[in-house]
């Protein structure tokens, strides 16, 4: 019995090691094939998916006096999702503690918190995925071309993380899934806004947002 358990454990470890090696090999090929792309394009996408930037912009939009009450409700839920994103990604990075690729350019890499040293999952991919799915699933009033741009931006941002050497492809894929999970959670717990201010958390599937700003969740 003990031998069977030991053998099964070794089999799982061997599978994980094989998948990790494949992930590293494919990621390295992508990185090498994209060396001709100007690095400033990657940096632009990096700043566009930065968590601090998104939280600051969303917080500002939420509390600007000129922001309509209906829009403020949407901004509040977006902020809630962004904060949840930081918690989910930070927790997973701390649990897995996967090191970043050895070819990651550390000279232009900014570490905000300790877990930023780790690679799995990709926070930028998770954030881009969350924002894109939030737009696609919850902002039904937006034109189709804007929704398409949001999706293209998320995919491009995610792939750029591996192309510029910040992450492995496995980190990027996991990040995209975390973003989708984030929206799934957000559609069950949403922020309610009254008189232009956040007043608490309400249960439901964003039904009020559907009425106020055309959200379909």
XYZ file of N, CA, C and O in Angstrom:
868
model
N 0.831 -1.206 0.000
C 0.000 0.000 0.000
C 0.872 1.266 0.000
O 0.641 2.209 -0.742
N 1.883 1.245 0.879
C 2.785 2.381 0.973
C 3.560 2.569 -0.321
O 3.799 3.690 -0.772
N 3.957 1.434 -0.923
C 4.700 1.491 -2.180
C 3.838 2.072 -3.299
O 4.307 2.823 -4.153
N 2.536 1.716 -3.291
C 1.611 2.212 -4.312
C 1.442 3.725 -4.194
O 1.420 4.447 -5.189
N 1.328 4.211 -2.950
C 1.190 5.642 -2.727
C 2.458 6.379 -3.144
O 2.398 7.451 -3.752
N 3.602 5.779 -2.821
C 4.879 6.390 -3.187
C 5.032 6.463 -4.697
O 5.488 7.469 -5.254
N 4.615 5.381 -5.361
C 4.701 5.334 -6.817
C 3.779 6.364 -7.466
O 4.143 7.026 -8.447
N 2.555 6.515 -6.908
C 1.603 7.493 -7.441
C 2.122 8.911 -7.252
O 1.991 9.759 -8.140
N 2.742 9.167 -6.092
C 3.301 10.493 -5.824
C 4.430 10.810 -6.780
O 4.533 11.921 -7.313
N 5.288 9.813 -7.023
C 6.396 10.006 -7.956
C 5.882 10.243 -9.369
O 6.455 11.028 -10.124
N 4.781 9.563 -9.711
C 4.185 9.750 -11.033
C 3.653 11.156 -11.220
O 3.837 11.768 -12.276
N 3.002 11.700 -10.184
C 2.486 13.075 -10.240
C 3.631 14.074 -10.339
O 3.557 15.045 -11.095
N 4.663 13.838 -9.553
C 5.819 14.741 -9.583
C 6.482 14.722 -10.955
O 6.919 15.767 -11.459
N 6.557 13.529 -11.560
C 7.153 13.401 -12.885
C 6.321 14.141 -13.930
O 6.865 14.800 -14.822
N 4.997 14.055 -13.813
C 4.111 14.741 -14.747
C 4.255 16.254 -14.614
O 4.338 16.971 -15.616
N 4.289 16.739 -13.375
C 4.444 18.175 -13.135
C 5.773 18.664 -13.703
O 5.845 19.728 -14.344
N 6.827 17.884 -13.481
C 8.150 18.264 -13.984
C 8.168 18.293 -15.509
O 8.766 19.192 -16.115
N 7.481 17.339 -16.140
C 7.419 17.287 -17.601
C 6.671 18.492 -18.161
O 7.104 19.115 -19.136
N 5.530 18.827 -17.537
C 4.739 19.977 -17.981
C 5.507 21.281 -17.776
O 5.453 22.177 -18.617
N 6.223 21.375 -16.651
C 6.999 22.586 -16.372
C 8.120 22.763 -17.394
O 8.386 23.875 -17.866
N 8.759 21.648 -17.749
C 9.836 21.703 -18.742
C 9.290 22.113 -20.110
O 9.914 22.912 -20.826
N 8.136 21.581 -20.473
C 7.504 21.951 -21.740
C 7.118 23.423 -21.738
O 7.325 24.141 -22.733
N 6.579 23.882 -20.621
C 6.196 25.286 -20.472
C 7.411 26.199 -20.645
O 7.359 27.206 -21.357
N 8.502 25.835 -20.008
C 9.719 26.633 -20.100
C 10.273 26.651 -21.528
O 10.717 27.699 -22.017
N 10.218 25.503 -22.186
C 10.755 25.412 -23.543
C 9.941 26.253 -24.522
O 10.497 27.014 -25.329
N 8.620 26.147 -24.463
C 7.751 26.912 -25.359
C 7.849 28.410 -25.070
O 7.851 29.231 -25.989
N 7.936 28.746 -23.787
C 8.041 30.156 -23.398
C 9.344 30.755 -23.906
O 9.373 31.902 -24.393
N 10.429 29.995 -23.817
C 11.722 30.475 -24.280
C 11.723 30.682 -25.796
O 12.295 31.659 -26.294
N 11.057 29.787 -26.512
C 10.952 29.938 -27.969
C 10.188 31.207 -28.329
O 10.573 31.942 -29.241
N 9.090 31.460 -27.612
C 8.316 32.660 -27.872
C 9.151 33.900 -27.580
O 9.151 34.866 -28.367
N 9.852 33.886 -26.468
C 10.691 35.022 -26.087
C 11.750 35.301 -27.155
O 11.946 36.455 -27.567
N 12.430 34.273 -27.628
C 13.482 34.445 -28.627
C 12.925 34.911 -29.969
O 13.550 35.724 -30.661
N 11.745 34.421 -30.318
C 11.151 34.787 -31.607
C 10.635 36.219 -31.627
O 10.391 36.774 -32.698
N 10.469 36.817 -30.442
C 9.920 38.177 -30.361
C 10.981 39.220 -30.026
O 10.647 40.350 -29.645
N 12.245 38.869 -30.177
C 13.324 39.795 -29.839
C 13.349 41.025 -30.737
O 13.884 42.066 -30.360
N 12.763 40.919 -31.928
C 12.765 42.048 -32.841
C 11.721 43.110 -32.529
O 11.748 44.209 -33.101
N 10.816 42.801 -31.615
C 9.760 43.756 -31.239
C 10.350 44.809 -30.305
O 11.016 44.465 -29.322
N 10.145 46.109 -30.608
C 10.675 47.165 -29.727
C 10.177 46.983 -28.293
O 8.985 46.773 -28.056
N 11.081 47.070 -27.338
C 10.706 46.807 -25.943
C 9.712 47.827 -25.412
O 8.924 47.537 -24.503
N 9.711 49.042 -25.970
C 8.781 50.057 -25.474
C 7.329 49.653 -25.692
O 6.452 50.074 -24.924
N 7.076 48.797 -26.717
C 5.698 48.337 -26.925
C 5.265 47.409 -25.792
O 4.121 47.463 -25.329
N 6.200 46.563 -25.345
C 5.907 45.697 -24.205
C 5.701 46.521 -22.935
O 4.807 46.241 -22.123
N 6.543 47.543 -22.753
C 6.433 48.372 -21.563
C 5.117 49.139 -21.548
O 4.512 49.336 -20.486
N 4.659 49.559 -22.723
C 3.377 50.256 -22.815
C 2.242 49.337 -22.373
O 1.348 49.753 -21.607
N 2.274 48.096 -22.831
C 1.268 47.123 -22.420
C 1.402 46.797 -20.939
O 0.399 46.573 -20.241
N 2.630 46.787 -20.447
C 2.865 46.503 -19.036
C 2.240 47.579 -18.148
O 1.561 47.281 -17.157
N 2.468 48.837 -18.501
C 1.868 49.927 -17.737
C 0.344 49.914 -17.865
O -0.380 50.244 -16.922
N -0.153 49.520 -19.048
C -1.599 49.471 -19.271
C -2.305 48.402 -18.465
O -3.520 48.467 -18.257
N -1.548 47.407 -18.005
C -2.146 46.344 -17.195
C -1.709 46.378 -15.751
O -1.969 45.430 -14.995
N -1.046 47.458 -15.352
C -0.518 47.561 -13.995
C -1.649 47.727 -12.968
O -2.555 48.545 -13.148
N -1.562 46.974 -11.881
C -2.615 47.009 -10.874
C -2.729 48.339 -10.167
O -3.838 48.823 -9.913
N -1.596 48.950 -9.832
C -1.620 50.240 -9.145
C -2.277 51.301 -10.027
O -3.101 52.101 -9.556
N -1.938 51.289 -11.309
C -2.521 52.256 -12.247
C -4.029 52.075 -12.330
O -4.799 53.052 -12.239
N -4.480 50.845 -12.473
C -5.918 50.576 -12.603
C -6.680 50.962 -11.339
O -7.761 51.542 -11.403
N -6.121 50.642 -10.183
C -6.804 50.977 -8.927
C -6.895 52.487 -8.755
O -7.952 53.016 -8.376
N -5.815 53.205 -9.042
C -5.820 54.665 -8.892
C -6.809 55.325 -9.852
O -7.566 56.220 -9.459
N -6.806 54.878 -11.110
C -7.724 55.459 -12.102
C -9.176 55.173 -11.720
O -10.039 56.067 -11.763
N -9.453 53.936 -11.324
C -10.818 53.557 -10.962
C -11.283 54.290 -9.708
O -12.424 54.765 -9.636
N -10.395 54.393 -8.715
C -10.736 55.101 -7.481
C -11.040 56.565 -7.767
O -11.997 57.133 -7.227
N -10.218 57.164 -8.618
C -10.420 58.575 -8.974
C -11.755 58.775 -9.691
O -12.519 59.693 -9.374
N -12.035 57.910 -10.666
C -13.291 58.012 -11.410
C -14.495 57.794 -10.499
O -15.534 58.446 -10.656
N -14.343 56.915 -9.529
C -15.446 56.612 -8.614
C -15.832 57.812 -7.755
O -17.013 58.085 -7.549
N -14.828 58.552 -7.289
C -15.103 59.624 -6.334
C -15.030 61.029 -6.927
O -15.133 62.004 -6.189
N -14.883 61.133 -8.224
C -14.954 62.452 -8.848
C -16.373 63.004 -8.703
O -17.341 62.307 -9.003
N -16.527 64.232 -8.265
C -17.876 64.808 -8.103
C -18.675 64.818 -9.403
O -19.908 64.752 -9.375
N -17.975 64.915 -10.530
C -18.665 64.995 -11.817
C -19.109 63.641 -12.362
O -19.827 63.578 -13.354
N -18.718 62.551 -11.697
C -19.105 61.210 -12.167
C -20.574 60.954 -11.873
O -20.999 61.051 -10.719
N -21.383 60.622 -12.889
C -22.814 60.346 -12.668
C -23.009 59.171 -11.718
O -22.172 58.264 -11.659
N -24.087 59.182 -10.981
C -24.357 58.126 -10.001
C -24.413 56.755 -10.659
O -23.923 55.764 -10.115
N -25.008 56.669 -11.844
C -25.114 55.385 -12.544
C -23.740 54.848 -12.906
O -23.433 53.671 -12.704
N -22.875 55.702 -13.416
C -21.522 55.283 -13.768
C -20.713 54.937 -12.528
O -19.876 54.032 -12.545
N -20.973 55.646 -11.442
C -20.244 55.393 -10.200
C -20.498 53.977 -9.700
O -19.602 53.339 -9.121
N -21.685 53.490 -9.925
C -22.009 52.127 -9.526
C -21.154 51.123 -10.289
O -20.640 50.160 -9.726
N -20.963 51.360 -11.578
C -20.125 50.478 -12.384
C -18.665 50.578 -11.949
O -17.962 49.573 -11.837
N -18.190 51.814 -11.700
C -16.811 51.999 -11.253
C -16.575 51.318 -9.909
O -15.499 50.775 -9.646
N -17.578 51.342 -9.033
C -17.446 50.710 -7.718
C -17.248 49.212 -7.847
O -16.412 48.613 -7.155
N -18.014 48.596 -8.726
C -17.869 47.155 -8.918
C -16.548 46.810 -9.609
O -15.937 45.783 -9.324
N -16.100 47.678 -10.506
C -14.802 47.461 -11.138
C -13.689 47.552 -10.092
O -12.766 46.727 -10.076
N -13.778 48.525 -9.192
C -12.781 48.671 -8.132
C -12.783 47.456 -7.217
O -11.714 46.954 -6.826
N -13.964 46.968 -6.869
C -14.063 45.781 -6.031
C -13.361 44.601 -6.700
O -12.618 43.853 -6.059
N -13.585 44.454 -8.010
C -12.949 43.366 -8.734
C -11.439 43.516 -8.804
O -10.703 42.523 -8.708
N -10.956 44.737 -8.962
C -9.511 44.973 -9.020
C -8.844 44.661 -7.685
O -7.742 44.089 -7.642
N -9.502 45.012 -6.590
C -8.958 44.695 -5.271
C -8.961 43.191 -5.031
O -8.013 42.631 -4.463
N -10.030 42.530 -5.480
C -10.090 41.072 -5.368
C -9.003 40.425 -6.214
O -8.403 39.422 -5.821
N -8.728 41.013 -7.375
C -7.659 40.525 -8.245
C -6.316 40.534 -7.522
O -5.549 39.567 -7.579
N -6.023 41.625 -6.813
C -4.766 41.726 -6.079
C -4.670 40.652 -4.997
O -3.605 40.064 -4.777
N -5.793 40.378 -4.344
C -5.809 39.362 -3.285
C -5.593 37.969 -3.876
O -4.767 37.179 -3.376
N -6.328 37.651 -4.941
C -6.223 36.328 -5.553
C -4.819 36.072 -6.095
O -4.209 35.035 -5.818
N -4.309 37.023 -6.876
C -2.986 36.850 -7.484
C -1.898 36.804 -6.418
O -1.005 35.944 -6.465
N -1.961 37.703 -5.451
C -0.960 37.721 -4.390
C -0.940 36.433 -3.587
O 0.131 35.913 -3.246
N -2.121 35.901 -3.295
C -2.219 34.644 -2.537
C -1.622 33.487 -3.317
O -0.839 32.683 -2.775
N -1.967 33.385 -4.600
C -1.447 32.290 -5.429
C 0.062 32.395 -5.631
O 0.770 31.381 -5.603
N 0.560 33.607 -5.826
C 2.009 33.784 -5.972
C 2.725 33.332 -4.705
O 3.778 32.676 -4.764
N 2.167 33.680 -3.558
C 2.776 33.293 -2.294
C 2.743 31.797 -2.070
O 3.654 31.228 -1.454
N 1.689 31.142 -2.560
C 1.563 29.700 -2.391
C 2.516 28.922 -3.305
O 3.191 27.990 -2.869
N 2.578 29.309 -4.574
C 3.370 28.558 -5.543
C 4.845 28.991 -5.593
O 5.726 28.161 -5.806
N 5.092 30.274 -5.420
C 6.453 30.815 -5.383
C 7.314 30.327 -6.554
O 8.478 29.958 -6.378
N 6.748 30.356 -7.733
C 7.517 29.980 -8.926
C 8.419 31.139 -9.333
O 7.964 32.275 -9.441
N 9.681 30.855 -9.552
C 10.613 31.908 -9.937
C 10.349 32.352 -11.374
O 9.881 31.573 -12.205
N 10.670 33.600 -11.652
C 10.490 34.136 -12.999
C 11.570 33.584 -13.934
O 12.605 33.078 -13.467
N 11.342 33.680 -15.251
C 12.354 33.210 -16.205
C 13.700 33.889 -15.964
O 13.759 35.064 -15.594
N 14.791 33.156 -16.180
C 16.134 33.694 -15.934
C 16.459 34.840 -16.890
O 17.324 35.670 -16.603
N 15.742 34.893 -18.034
C 16.012 35.932 -19.018
C 15.138 37.175 -18.821
O 15.133 38.080 -19.647
N 14.411 37.234 -17.717
C 13.619 38.426 -17.412
C 14.557 39.612 -17.175
O 15.538 39.506 -16.435
N 14.267 40.751 -17.807
C 15.086 41.952 -17.641
C 14.784 42.591 -16.288
O 13.762 43.269 -16.131
N 15.669 42.419 -15.341
C 15.435 42.951 -14.003
C 15.661 44.462 -13.928
O 15.187 45.122 -13.006
N 16.408 44.995 -14.905
C 16.729 46.422 -14.871
C 15.494 47.301 -14.998
O 15.443 48.403 -14.434
N 14.473 46.838 -15.741
C 13.261 47.642 -15.917
C 12.052 46.962 -15.278
O 10.921 47.164 -15.686
N 12.329 46.153 -14.250
C 11.259 45.423 -13.558
C 11.054 46.035 -12.182
O 11.973 46.102 -11.370
N 9.845 46.525 -11.916
C 9.528 47.183 -10.657
C 8.791 46.220 -9.732
O 7.768 45.642 -10.104
N 9.309 46.046 -8.531
C 8.685 45.189 -7.518
C 7.954 46.076 -6.520
O 8.579 46.897 -5.842
N 6.630 45.932 -6.445
C 5.821 46.740 -5.526
C 5.719 46.056 -4.168
O 5.905 46.668 -3.119
N 5.417 44.754 -4.192
C 5.351 43.955 -2.966
C 6.207 42.712 -3.160
O 6.582 42.365 -4.285
N 6.507 42.018 -2.054
C 7.446 40.898 -2.098
C 7.032 39.802 -3.075
O 7.877 39.227 -3.776
N 5.724 39.510 -3.162
C 5.275 38.410 -4.019
C 5.454 38.716 -5.506
O 5.343 37.823 -6.339
N 5.749 39.982 -5.837
C 5.992 40.326 -7.242
C 7.239 39.636 -7.783
O 7.434 39.572 -9.002
N 8.071 39.125 -6.899
C 9.254 38.392 -7.348
C 8.860 37.067 -7.999
O 9.629 36.512 -8.781
N 7.686 36.570 -7.661
C 7.257 35.265 -8.154
C 6.482 35.383 -9.459
O 5.945 36.441 -9.796
N 6.400 34.273 -10.171
C 5.912 34.300 -11.554
C 4.502 33.762 -11.757
O 3.819 34.165 -12.705
N 4.056 32.859 -10.893
C 2.771 32.177 -11.121
C 1.728 32.621 -10.102
O 1.961 32.517 -8.900
N 0.569 33.110 -10.594
C 0.190 33.374 -11.991
C 0.591 34.792 -12.403
O 1.039 35.586 -11.571
N 0.385 35.121 -13.660
C 0.677 36.459 -14.167
C -0.403 37.435 -13.711
O -1.572 37.292 -14.083
N -0.013 38.423 -12.919
C -0.980 39.410 -12.435
C -1.529 40.286 -13.544
O -2.722 40.611 -13.557
N -0.676 40.682 -14.481
C -1.128 41.506 -15.599
C -2.150 40.751 -16.455
O -3.137 41.331 -16.916
N -1.903 39.464 -16.667
C -2.841 38.650 -17.458
C -4.177 38.515 -16.737
O -5.239 38.605 -17.356
N -4.112 38.303 -15.422
C -5.337 38.182 -14.628
C -6.138 39.474 -14.669
O -7.365 39.462 -14.830
N -5.434 40.597 -14.557
C -6.099 41.904 -14.547
C -6.724 42.222 -15.900
O -7.870 42.681 -15.987
N -5.963 41.973 -16.968
C -6.477 42.232 -18.314
C -7.673 41.345 -18.616
O -8.672 41.790 -19.200
N -7.587 40.090 -18.197
C -8.688 39.163 -18.406
C -9.928 39.606 -17.644
O -11.045 39.612 -18.178
N -9.733 40.012 -16.385
C -10.856 40.470 -15.577
C -11.548 41.670 -16.209
O -12.781 41.697 -16.346
N -10.767 42.679 -16.594
C -11.346 43.897 -17.168
C -12.087 43.575 -18.469
O -13.202 44.051 -18.695
N -11.481 42.747 -19.324
C -12.101 42.414 -20.603
C -13.402 41.636 -20.415
O -14.412 41.940 -21.053
N -13.380 40.649 -19.531
C -14.591 39.850 -19.297
C -15.653 40.686 -18.608
O -16.847 40.551 -18.881
N -15.234 41.578 -17.723
C -16.166 42.509 -17.077
C -16.882 43.334 -18.137
O -18.095 43.525 -18.096
N -16.123 43.846 -19.103
C -16.700 44.643 -20.188
C -17.605 43.792 -21.070
O -18.730 44.193 -21.399
N -17.129 42.618 -21.455
C -17.887 41.753 -22.362
C -19.182 41.245 -21.743
O -20.227 41.218 -22.392
N -19.096 40.859 -20.475
C -20.242 40.213 -19.834
C -21.189 41.184 -19.156
O -22.370 40.884 -18.999
N -20.690 42.344 -18.754
C -21.480 43.199 -17.878
C -21.824 44.578 -18.427
O -22.665 45.261 -17.855
N -21.172 45.005 -19.493
C -21.473 46.321 -20.043
C -22.097 46.163 -21.427
O -21.480 46.450 -22.454
N -23.330 45.705 -21.428
C -24.010 45.377 -22.680
C -24.285 46.597 -23.541
O -24.514 46.477 -24.750
N -24.262 47.794 -22.946
C -24.592 48.995 -23.705
C -23.431 49.494 -24.556
O -23.614 50.369 -25.413
N -22.221 48.957 -24.336
C -21.064 49.400 -25.109
C -21.139 48.882 -26.546
O -21.620 47.778 -26.784
N -20.639 49.659 -27.509
C -20.618 49.205 -28.911
C -19.783 47.936 -29.055
O -18.833 47.716 -28.296
N -20.134 47.136 -30.041
C -19.432 45.878 -30.260
C -17.948 46.056 -30.523
O -17.134 45.248 -30.077
N -17.563 47.129 -31.214
C -16.155 47.333 -31.533
C -15.331 47.632 -30.292
O -14.165 47.245 -30.202
N -15.949 48.288 -29.300
C -15.236 48.555 -28.059
C -15.026 47.268 -27.264
O -13.975 47.059 -26.647
N -16.025 46.402 -27.306
C -15.913 45.120 -26.614
C -14.844 44.254 -27.269
O -14.097 43.538 -26.590
N -14.751 44.341 -28.599
C -13.737 43.589 -29.335
C -12.338 44.110 -29.003
O -11.396 43.319 -28.831
N -12.211 45.416 -28.892
C -10.922 46.022 -28.529
C -10.498 45.567 -27.130
O -9.321 45.268 -26.885
N -11.455 45.498 -26.215
C -11.147 45.056 -24.851
C -10.611 43.626 -24.852
O -9.634 43.312 -24.147
N -11.228 42.769 -25.647
C -10.781 41.376 -25.725
C -9.394 41.286 -26.355
O -8.518 40.560 -25.857
N -9.182 42.028 -27.447
C -7.882 42.011 -28.134
C -6.788 42.551 -27.213
O -5.665 42.015 -27.185
N -7.110 43.595 -26.456
C -6.140 44.157 -25.512
C -5.744 43.137 -24.452
O -4.559 43.000 -24.110
N -6.725 42.405 -23.928
C -6.441 41.420 -22.881
C -5.528 40.310 -23.404
O -4.557 39.930 -22.738
N -5.841 39.788 -24.588
C -5.037 38.706 -25.160
C -3.624 39.192 -25.478
O -2.629 38.518 -25.183
N -3.513 40.393 -26.064
C -2.206 40.951 -26.406
C -1.372 41.207 -25.156
O -0.177 40.888 -25.116
N -1.999 41.762 -24.129
C -1.293 42.025 -22.873
C -0.780 40.731 -22.256
O 0.367 40.657 -21.797
N -1.622 39.707 -22.266
C -1.239 38.423 -21.680
C -0.047 37.803 -22.426
O 0.936 37.386 -21.808
N -0.135 37.758 -23.739
C 0.953 37.158 -24.524
C 2.240 37.966 -24.403
O 3.342 37.409 -24.428
N 2.110 39.284 -24.252
C 3.303 40.127 -24.137
C 4.093 39.810 -22.879
O 5.314 40.017 -22.830
N 3.433 39.301 -21.860
C 4.121 38.987 -20.613
C 5.144 37.866 -20.812
O 6.219 37.878 -20.223
N 4.778 36.896 -21.649
C 5.714 35.809 -21.961
C 6.708 36.248 -23.029
O 7.884 35.889 -22.984
N 6.242 37.045 -23.993
C 7.106 37.496 -25.086
C 8.239 38.390 -24.589
O 9.338 38.372 -25.149
N 7.990 39.175 -23.532
C 9.029 40.072 -23.022
C 9.867 39.413 -21.935
O 10.792 40.038 -21.389
N 9.532 38.176 -21.582
C 10.339 37.430 -20.631
C 9.959 37.573 -19.179
O 10.680 37.106 -18.294
N 8.839 38.216 -18.903
C 8.409 38.380 -17.515
C 7.851 37.074 -16.931
O 7.978 36.803 -15.738
N 7.187 36.296 -17.774
C 6.481 35.103 -17.317
C 6.650 33.942 -18.288
O 7.056 34.126 -19.435
N 6.279 32.765 -17.800
C 6.130 31.597 -18.661
C 4.698 31.589 -19.194
O 3.801 32.219 -18.627
N 4.489 30.855 -20.272
C 3.145 30.767 -20.858
C 2.140 30.171 -19.877
O 0.970 30.554 -19.866
N 2.594 29.241 -19.046
C 1.709 28.659 -18.039
C 1.219 29.689 -17.043
O 0.058 29.649 -16.602
N 2.087 30.630 -16.682
C 1.693 31.718 -15.775
C 0.613 32.585 -16.401
O -0.334 33.021 -15.743
N 0.798 32.839 -17.714
C -0.147 33.683 -18.456
C -1.520 33.016 -18.534
O -2.551 33.652 -18.299
N -1.530 31.727 -18.865
C -2.796 30.987 -18.960
C -3.509 30.970 -17.616
O -4.725 31.202 -17.544
N -2.753 30.720 -16.554
C -3.350 30.716 -15.214
C -3.918 32.092 -14.874
O -5.001 32.202 -14.287
N -3.200 33.138 -15.252
C -3.675 34.488 -14.994
C -4.990 34.787 -15.696
O -5.899 35.383 -15.123
N -5.096 34.362 -16.949
C -6.339 34.561 -17.697
C -7.511 33.866 -17.008
O -8.614 34.415 -16.922
N -7.264 32.679 -16.486
C -8.322 31.929 -15.789
C -8.695 32.606 -14.469
O -9.871 32.628 -14.090
N -7.715 33.170 -13.784
C -7.992 33.894 -12.535
C -8.887 35.099 -12.808
O -9.799 35.402 -12.034
N -8.649 35.776 -13.932
C -9.488 36.919 -14.293
C -10.940 36.522 -14.513
O -11.864 37.225 -14.084
N -11.142 35.398 -15.171
C -12.504 34.889 -15.398
C -13.150 34.510 -14.062
O -14.326 34.801 -13.815
N -12.373 33.858 -13.197
C -12.868 33.494 -11.866
C -13.274 34.733 -11.084
O -14.289 34.745 -10.378
N -12.493 35.786 -11.220
C -12.778 37.038 -10.527
C -14.152 37.580 -10.907
O -14.940 37.995 -10.054
N -14.460 37.579 -12.206
C -15.770 38.052 -12.663
C -16.877 37.146 -12.134
O -17.949 37.613 -11.737
N -16.617 35.836 -12.101
C -17.616 34.892 -11.584
C -17.938 35.201 -10.120
O -19.098 35.139 -9.698
N -16.910 35.526 -9.347
C -17.120 35.882 -7.938
C -17.848 37.218 -7.828
O -18.773 37.383 -7.033
N -17.442 38.168 -8.656
C -18.026 39.511 -8.598
C -19.510 39.505 -8.931
O -20.273 40.316 -8.407
N -19.940 38.605 -9.784
C -21.356 38.553 -10.138
C -22.209 37.945 -9.017
O -23.430 37.952 -9.101
N -21.548 37.445 -7.974
C -22.277 36.919 -6.820
C -22.268 37.893 -5.645
O -23.153 37.854 -4.795
N -21.247 38.762 -5.571
C -21.157 39.769 -4.510
C -20.838 41.089 -5.169
O -19.808 41.253 -5.790
N -21.708 42.061 -5.064
C -21.503 43.331 -5.744
C -21.615 44.493 -4.771
O -22.263 44.403 -3.732
N -20.998 45.566 -5.134
C -21.056 46.777 -4.317
C -22.300 47.568 -4.668
O -22.575 47.819 -5.841
N -23.047 47.971 -3.672
C -24.195 48.821 -3.903
C -23.822 50.274 -3.650
O -23.062 50.571 -2.737
N -24.335 51.167 -4.444
C -24.023 52.582 -4.282
C -25.329 53.361 -4.112
O -26.266 53.192 -4.881
N -25.339 54.233 -3.118
C -26.524 55.031 -2.849
C -26.089 56.465 -2.597
O -25.117 56.698 -1.861
N -26.781 57.397 -3.214
C -26.433 58.801 -3.087
C -24.985 59.073 -3.504
O -24.331 59.965 -2.981
N -24.498 58.262 -4.450
C -23.156 58.488 -4.992
C -22.030 57.929 -4.146
O -20.870 58.134 -4.456
N -22.333 57.194 -3.081
C -21.263 56.662 -2.233
C -21.483 55.176 -2.002
O -22.599 54.686 -1.977
N -20.368 54.457 -1.785
C -20.487 53.027 -1.487
C -21.086 52.856 -0.097
O -20.574 53.382 0.873
N -22.176 52.098 -0.035
C -22.864 51.952 1.239
C -22.792 50.529 1.791
O -23.217 50.275 2.889
N -22.292 49.584 1.013
C -22.233 48.228 1.537
C -22.153 47.211 0.427
O -21.961 47.551 -0.726
N -22.286 45.954 0.779
C -22.217 44.867 -0.186
C -23.567 44.169 -0.244
O -24.153 43.861 0.782
N -24.057 43.964 -1.465
C -25.344 43.322 -1.647
C -25.154 42.007 -2.378
O -24.286 41.876 -3.230
N -25.967 41.013 -2.051
C -25.914 39.726 -2.731
C -26.691 39.816 -4.030
O -27.682 40.508 -4.127
N -26.252 39.067 -5.029
C -26.989 39.040 -6.279
C -26.084 38.972 -7.476
O -24.887 38.819 -7.359
N -26.667 39.079 -8.651
C -25.918 38.946 -9.902
C -25.912 40.257 -10.667
O -26.172 40.307 -11.856
N -25.612 41.331 -9.974
C -25.512 42.646 -10.600
C -26.793 43.062 -11.320
O -26.761 43.743 -12.326
N -27.917 42.635 -10.774
C -29.188 42.972 -11.406
C -29.446 44.463 -11.460
O -29.964 44.984 -12.434
N -29.071 45.194 -10.398
C -29.279 46.635 -10.378
C -28.429 47.325 -11.441
O -28.859 48.280 -12.076
N -27.218 46.797 -11.664
C -26.361 47.379 -12.692
C -26.985 47.211 -14.072
O -26.853 48.063 -14.937
N -27.649 46.097 -14.267
C -28.321 45.877 -15.543
C -29.383 46.942 -15.773
O -29.540 47.482 -16.879
N -30.109 47.297 -14.722
C -31.160 48.301 -14.832
C -30.591 49.694 -15.036
O -31.117 50.489 -15.819
N -29.494 49.990 -14.321
C -28.993 51.353 -14.316
C -28.079 51.658 -15.491
O -28.212 52.682 -16.139
N -27.118 50.751 -15.784
C -26.140 51.066 -16.843
C -26.101 50.008 -17.928
O -25.157 49.941 -18.708
N -27.110 49.150 -18.005
C -27.173 48.199 -19.105
C -26.316 46.963 -18.898
O -25.996 46.265 -19.852
N -25.902 46.678 -17.663
C -25.076 45.497 -17.430
C -25.960 44.267 -17.505
O -27.059 44.232 -16.967
N -25.440 43.220 -18.152
C -26.241 42.030 -18.396
C -25.936 40.897 -17.447
O -26.472 39.806 -17.607
N -25.024 41.090 -16.482
C -24.679 40.010 -15.548
C -25.836 39.734 -14.588
O -26.508 40.657 -14.186
